[in-house]
Amino acid sequence: MVVRVCVNGIGTIGKRVAHAVKLQDDMKLAAISTTSASYTLRTLLEPEGPLYGTDLWCSVPEKLKAMRDAGMYVNGTLEELLASGKIDIVVDCTPEGIGAQNKIMYQKYGVKAIFQGGEKANVGEMTFNSFVNYQEALGKNYVRVPSCNTTSLIRTLNVLDKLAGIESVFATIIRRASDPADTEKTIMNTIEPTTTVPSHHGPDVQTVLKHINIKTMAFKVPTTLAHVHAVNAKVKGQVKKDELEEAFVKNTRIILVSADQGYKNTATVIERFRDLCRPRNDMPEVAVWKETIAVDGSNVYWSHMVHQESIVIPENIDCIRAMCNLEKDGWSSIKKTNKSLGIS
Ligand code: NAD
């Protein structure tokens, strides 16, 4: 069985999800849908672009004419596509809040849907993480994949929790102001605290790791490359620094980077992925700075880096597999996705 996927909303996340779907052998990128003939869309659909040949649809009927007038070949509206019965699942990558509105349309045509972290947790039947609750997502119709920051915390804390049992967590999140191409949101020469204390990230982690007592505070800083987290977890049991290092690496989708080897900051880590010729210098792995892992009695510390544009892509692919019953076993899906995206 090959599952027919439509990606709705072709921005930072949507274009990557669409490209990743194309790399799988058990799913087909049947369509993409969006609202404007942006420069990105044009590039993606060029003969040398990664989405060349993909059927294009318009998500909002009122925007159809403008897209066609701008010279795009648009098949029709997203609603017409869903009504045709040619789509099994939509990955909704629209801006915050729009996914919840779209859910009504997906339900009307009995099409499954994945929502992103900008939506409230109750948009789906559950919030997904490949390592924590893959089995629970089997056959589900509406599921949310949490945000980049939340995904990084879930991946790393889940490893520590299995090793030593987590009592509580406090994490400080230093957030990139905007994605590199999002010139409207970029800030300069300022640092902005998130004034909701604790920030929403802790409760979001608890939508997946329900038993973990976690609080977070966040700050926006003038950079576009990545987020950085400083984590302090208190554990119930005992753990040694080298045990945690080994467990992080074994988990996959977490890598260790060494400041001593020159990877001192977000820029040098991103440069590594440029040098490795990863598409768009994407790093779906959480990068933990090896030297920052420290254990002091029951206190465990580390800092990690999150490439916000790509970290959630593998989880979206695994989520499609689980919801469409393509793979019953989470680890088999993780391996398949990792291989297709070049994650070792
Ligand atoms: P984006 O703004 O880069 O892309 C959204 C795309 O959707 C744009 O191309 C826009 O033209 C299109 N769009 C707008 N209205 C639409 C509509 N009604 N129907 C269809 N398409 C529409 O946004 P993004 O950064 O890719 O974020 C998408 C989702 O992913 C959000 O929920 C966000 O919170 C989440 N997310 C973002 C990041 C990140 O760092 N960018 C990381 C993880 C999760």
XYZ file of C-alpha atoms and ligand atoms in Angstrom:
388
model
C 0.000 0.000 0.000
C 1.309 3.454 -0.914
C -0.276 6.254 1.092
C -1.260 9.398 -0.828
C -0.115 12.520 1.022
C -1.020 16.165 0.496
C 1.038 18.856 2.232
C -0.967 22.009 2.922
C 1.047 25.212 3.512
C 4.390 25.327 1.732
C 6.584 27.409 4.035
C 9.560 26.525 6.248
C 8.084 23.248 7.505
C 5.759 22.330 4.630
C 8.412 22.406 1.911
C 10.651 20.136 3.967
C 7.867 17.695 4.840
C 6.857 17.534 1.162
C 10.436 16.836 0.089
C 10.846 14.192 2.811
C 7.608 12.437 1.748
C 9.038 12.199 -1.776
C 12.039 10.319 -0.396
C 9.923 7.504 1.145
C 8.994 4.313 -0.719
C 5.761 3.648 1.175
C 4.103 7.027 0.618
C 3.549 9.297 -2.364
C 3.512 13.078 -2.454
C 0.193 13.274 -4.327
C -0.273 17.040 -4.005
C 0.808 20.283 -2.411
C -1.546 23.109 -1.585
C -0.898 26.717 -0.646
C -2.222 30.249 -0.983
C 0.214 32.297 -3.075
C 2.687 32.086 -5.923
C 5.647 32.894 -3.672
C 9.241 32.923 -4.868
C 9.808 29.747 -2.811
C 6.937 27.913 -4.475
C 8.224 28.854 -7.922
C 11.721 27.609 -7.076
C 10.472 24.336 -5.579
C 8.466 23.577 -8.728
C 11.190 24.500 -11.244
C 12.527 21.565 -13.309
C 15.528 21.404 -10.967
C 13.496 22.074 -7.838
C 12.820 19.299 -5.300
C 9.023 19.317 -5.838
C 9.086 19.496 -9.647
C 6.080 17.712 -11.168
C 3.950 17.759 -7.984
C 0.276 18.672 -8.505
C -0.451 22.120 -7.073
C -3.767 23.124 -5.487
C -5.008 26.306 -3.872
C -5.934 26.109 -0.181
C -8.296 29.084 -0.156
C -10.871 29.461 -3.007
C -10.576 33.278 -3.019
C -6.852 33.020 -3.799
C -7.212 30.654 -6.780
C -7.540 33.345 -9.426
C -4.538 35.298 -8.128
C -2.367 32.175 -8.186
C -3.434 31.379 -11.743
C -3.002 35.012 -12.822
C 0.531 34.836 -11.420
C 1.232 32.084 -13.936
C 1.005 28.997 -11.711
C -0.676 25.849 -13.022
C -3.187 25.229 -10.215
C -5.470 22.184 -10.474
C -8.279 23.649 -8.353
C -9.074 24.146 -4.691
C -7.933 21.989 -1.804
C -11.551 21.249 -0.983
C -12.099 19.859 -4.507
C -9.010 17.705 -4.105
C -10.192 16.294 -0.779
C -13.671 15.657 -2.220
C -12.106 13.638 -5.072
C -11.035 10.906 -2.643
C -7.455 10.989 -3.979
C -5.826 11.900 -0.657
C -5.387 9.643 2.369
C -3.712 12.132 4.693
C -2.953 15.864 4.798
C 0.082 17.203 6.611
C -1.135 20.662 7.587
C 1.826 23.060 7.773
C -0.130 26.303 7.679
C 0.598 29.193 10.067
C -0.533 28.961 13.692
C -4.296 28.636 14.165
C -5.207 27.903 10.546
C -4.799 24.143 10.982
C -7.588 24.072 13.563
C -9.886 25.874 11.101
C -8.928 23.437 8.320
C -9.746 20.443 10.517
C -13.468 20.945 9.789
C -12.782 20.435 6.058
C -10.588 17.374 6.658
C -13.304 15.839 8.836
C -15.995 16.591 6.240
C -14.170 14.462 3.652
C -12.935 11.812 6.061
C -9.271 12.616 5.392
C -6.690 12.074 8.132
C -4.541 15.051 9.140
C -1.348 15.892 10.995
C -1.100 19.340 12.595
C 2.033 21.231 13.668
C 3.158 22.689 16.970
C 1.629 26.124 16.338
C -1.799 24.569 16.880
C -3.220 24.021 20.351
C -2.738 20.505 21.702
C -6.462 19.734 21.525
C -6.468 19.999 17.711
C -5.535 16.317 17.627
C -6.440 13.137 19.461
C -2.865 13.148 20.779
C 0.516 14.865 20.492
C 3.128 12.629 18.871
C 6.751 11.738 19.368
C 8.367 8.838 17.521
C 10.287 7.610 20.582
C 7.562 7.984 23.194
C 4.121 7.167 21.802
C 4.370 5.773 18.254
C 2.096 2.821 19.106
C -0.621 5.098 20.439
C -0.794 6.901 17.066
C -1.506 3.713 15.064
C -4.649 4.266 12.987
C -5.451 7.673 14.545
C -7.187 10.300 12.375
C -5.965 13.626 13.819
C -2.586 13.999 15.480
C -0.353 16.947 16.351
C 3.447 16.964 16.029
C 4.774 19.425 18.643
C 7.080 22.356 17.961
C 10.839 22.340 17.466
C 11.723 23.318 21.055
C 9.299 20.802 22.514
C 10.566 18.000 20.255
C 14.158 18.603 21.356
C 13.198 18.502 25.035
C 11.109 15.349 24.583
C 13.895 13.494 22.746
C 16.585 14.323 25.288
C 14.506 14.097 28.491
C 13.019 10.772 27.409
C 16.547 9.323 27.279
C 17.458 10.606 30.742
C 14.105 9.533 32.179
C 14.649 5.962 30.995
C 18.160 5.934 32.482
C 17.563 7.494 35.883
C 13.934 8.612 36.299
C 13.301 12.355 36.231
C 12.093 14.135 39.363
C 11.826 17.635 37.844
C 13.275 19.808 35.078
C 14.050 23.482 34.620
C 15.115 24.613 31.154
C 15.990 28.034 29.767
C 15.206 28.394 26.089
C 17.107 30.911 23.986
C 14.987 31.259 20.888
C 16.031 32.377 17.432
C 14.009 35.467 16.523
C 12.883 34.192 13.114
C 13.707 31.684 10.409
C 16.496 32.892 8.064
C 14.175 33.888 5.212
C 11.514 35.436 7.450
C 12.756 39.009 7.213
C 9.573 40.451 8.715
C 9.970 38.855 12.142
C 13.714 39.419 12.482
C 14.788 41.589 15.434
C 18.100 43.431 15.882
C 20.098 44.487 18.903
C 17.634 43.371 21.545
C 16.787 40.421 23.798
C 13.142 39.767 24.531
C 11.958 37.644 27.463
C 8.789 35.611 27.081
C 6.680 37.291 29.741
C 4.523 34.267 30.454
C 6.345 32.505 33.273
C 6.793 29.588 33.083
C 6.688 29.625 29.258
C 4.323 27.379 27.287
C 7.109 24.949 26.352
C 6.977 22.984 29.637
C 3.236 22.197 29.411
C 3.785 21.311 25.761
C 6.416 18.699 26.730
C 3.822 17.303 29.165
C 1.403 16.599 26.290
C 3.805 13.742 25.439
C 5.875 13.072 28.583
C 2.834 13.447 30.813
C 4.531 12.455 34.067
C 7.461 14.877 33.902
C 7.423 17.934 36.135
C 9.003 20.570 33.887
C 9.148 24.355 33.957
C 10.711 26.555 31.285
C 11.567 30.220 30.697
C 12.310 31.608 27.245
C 14.088 34.529 25.579
C 14.118 35.643 21.960
C 17.514 36.757 20.623
C 18.594 38.326 17.304
C 19.728 35.215 15.441
C 18.079 33.025 12.805
C 20.136 29.816 12.767
C 18.910 27.819 15.759
C 17.543 27.737 19.298
C 19.727 26.833 22.296
C 18.485 25.262 25.541
C 20.145 25.099 28.964
C 18.652 22.140 30.805
C 18.818 21.215 34.501
C 17.076 17.957 35.368
C 16.872 16.411 38.846
C 16.858 12.629 38.745
C 15.487 10.033 41.186
C 18.176 7.449 40.490
C 21.827 7.728 39.550
C 23.523 8.394 36.259
C 27.109 8.972 35.142
C 28.110 11.539 32.551
C 29.465 8.913 30.134
C 26.346 6.753 30.499
C 24.174 9.686 29.497
C 26.458 10.555 26.562
C 26.246 6.982 25.310
C 22.476 6.844 25.753
C 21.975 10.115 23.860
C 23.923 8.782 20.894
C 22.222 5.364 20.928
C 18.788 7.015 20.833
C 19.466 8.437 17.311
C 18.264 11.911 16.310
C 20.528 13.222 19.081
C 24.172 13.914 18.303
C 27.064 15.078 20.449
C 29.113 18.010 19.221
C 32.387 19.074 20.790
C 33.337 22.674 21.497
C 36.954 21.466 21.891
C 36.850 20.361 18.267
C 35.680 23.794 17.157
C 31.904 23.435 17.327
C 31.680 26.252 19.852
C 28.387 27.797 18.834
C 25.342 27.514 16.578
C 27.156 28.958 13.558
C 29.938 26.360 13.577
C 27.508 23.468 14.068
C 25.420 24.659 11.122
C 28.652 24.963 9.110
C 29.264 21.255 9.788
C 25.977 20.428 8.091
C 26.837 22.718 5.184
C 30.137 20.873 4.839
C 28.324 17.536 4.942
C 26.231 18.798 1.991
C 22.987 18.164 3.824
C 20.058 19.645 1.845
C 19.500 23.264 3.015
C 22.101 22.547 5.776
C 19.291 20.836 7.673
C 20.038 19.216 11.029
C 16.988 17.230 12.213
C 19.102 15.878 15.081
C 19.293 17.656 18.450
C 22.951 18.635 18.939
C 24.078 18.309 22.568
C 27.362 20.009 23.461
C 29.419 17.157 24.908
C 31.348 19.401 27.310
C 28.128 20.780 28.830
C 26.900 17.409 30.065
C 27.530 17.452 33.793
C 26.307 15.446 36.772
C 26.364 16.801 40.319
C 24.583 14.369 42.644
C 20.978 14.253 41.500
C 21.397 17.311 39.246
C 22.060 16.673 35.579
C 22.940 19.511 33.197
C 23.447 19.992 29.478
C 23.006 22.482 26.643
C 21.646 21.569 23.267
C 20.966 23.211 19.941
C 17.800 22.906 17.864
C 17.662 23.502 14.116
C 14.104 24.792 14.159
C 13.541 24.464 10.424
C 14.172 20.719 10.221
C 13.942 18.976 13.630
C 10.249 18.060 13.296
C 10.520 16.615 9.762
C 11.399 12.992 10.734
C 8.637 12.961 13.364
C 6.102 14.066 10.705
C 7.155 11.156 8.465
C 6.935 8.611 11.311
C 3.557 10.057 12.259
C 2.208 9.457 8.723
C 3.400 5.832 8.977
C 1.751 5.292 12.335
C -1.571 6.941 11.463
C -1.806 5.051 8.159
C -0.718 1.736 9.741
C 2.214 1.475 7.326
C 4.539 0.240 10.048
C 3.393 -1.207 13.365
C 6.759 -0.872 15.040
C 8.086 2.589 15.915
C 11.760 1.678 15.667
C 11.274 0.233 12.159
C 9.748 3.517 11.053
C 12.484 5.539 12.772
C 15.156 3.497 10.956
C 13.420 3.896 7.606
C 12.962 7.656 8.029
C 16.514 8.128 9.282
C 17.948 6.283 6.300
C 15.936 8.317 3.798
C 16.998 11.633 5.388
C 20.636 10.708 5.886
C 20.398 10.646 9.700
C 22.930 8.154 11.021
P 5.557 29.551 7.327
O 4.957 30.878 7.538
O 6.987 29.447 6.957
O 4.732 28.750 6.220
C 3.351 28.691 6.186
C 2.909 28.574 4.732
O 1.492 28.434 4.685
C 3.255 29.814 3.905
O 3.791 29.383 2.678
C 1.898 30.500 3.696
O 1.839 31.174 2.459
C 0.955 29.315 3.700
N -0.410 29.660 4.111
C -0.865 30.765 4.717
N -2.201 30.664 4.927
C -2.577 29.469 4.431
C -3.812 28.770 4.344
N -4.947 29.298 4.792
N -3.812 27.551 3.772
C -2.679 26.997 3.290
N -1.483 27.608 3.348
C -1.428 28.820 3.909
O 5.249 28.725 8.646
P 6.117 27.553 9.266
O 7.259 28.151 10.015
O 6.409 26.536 8.224
O 5.116 27.011 10.366
C 4.077 26.102 10.053
C 3.672 25.376 11.317
O 4.807 24.641 11.793
C 3.224 26.264 12.480
O 2.273 25.595 13.242
C 4.514 26.428 13.288
O 4.262 26.749 14.634
C 5.111 25.038 13.136
N 6.569 24.956 13.334
C 7.383 25.915 12.843
C 8.744 25.815 13.059
C 9.689 26.870 12.581
O 10.678 27.101 13.245
N 9.452 27.512 11.468
C 9.280 24.717 13.745
C 8.416 23.721 14.180
C 7.055 23.846 13.985
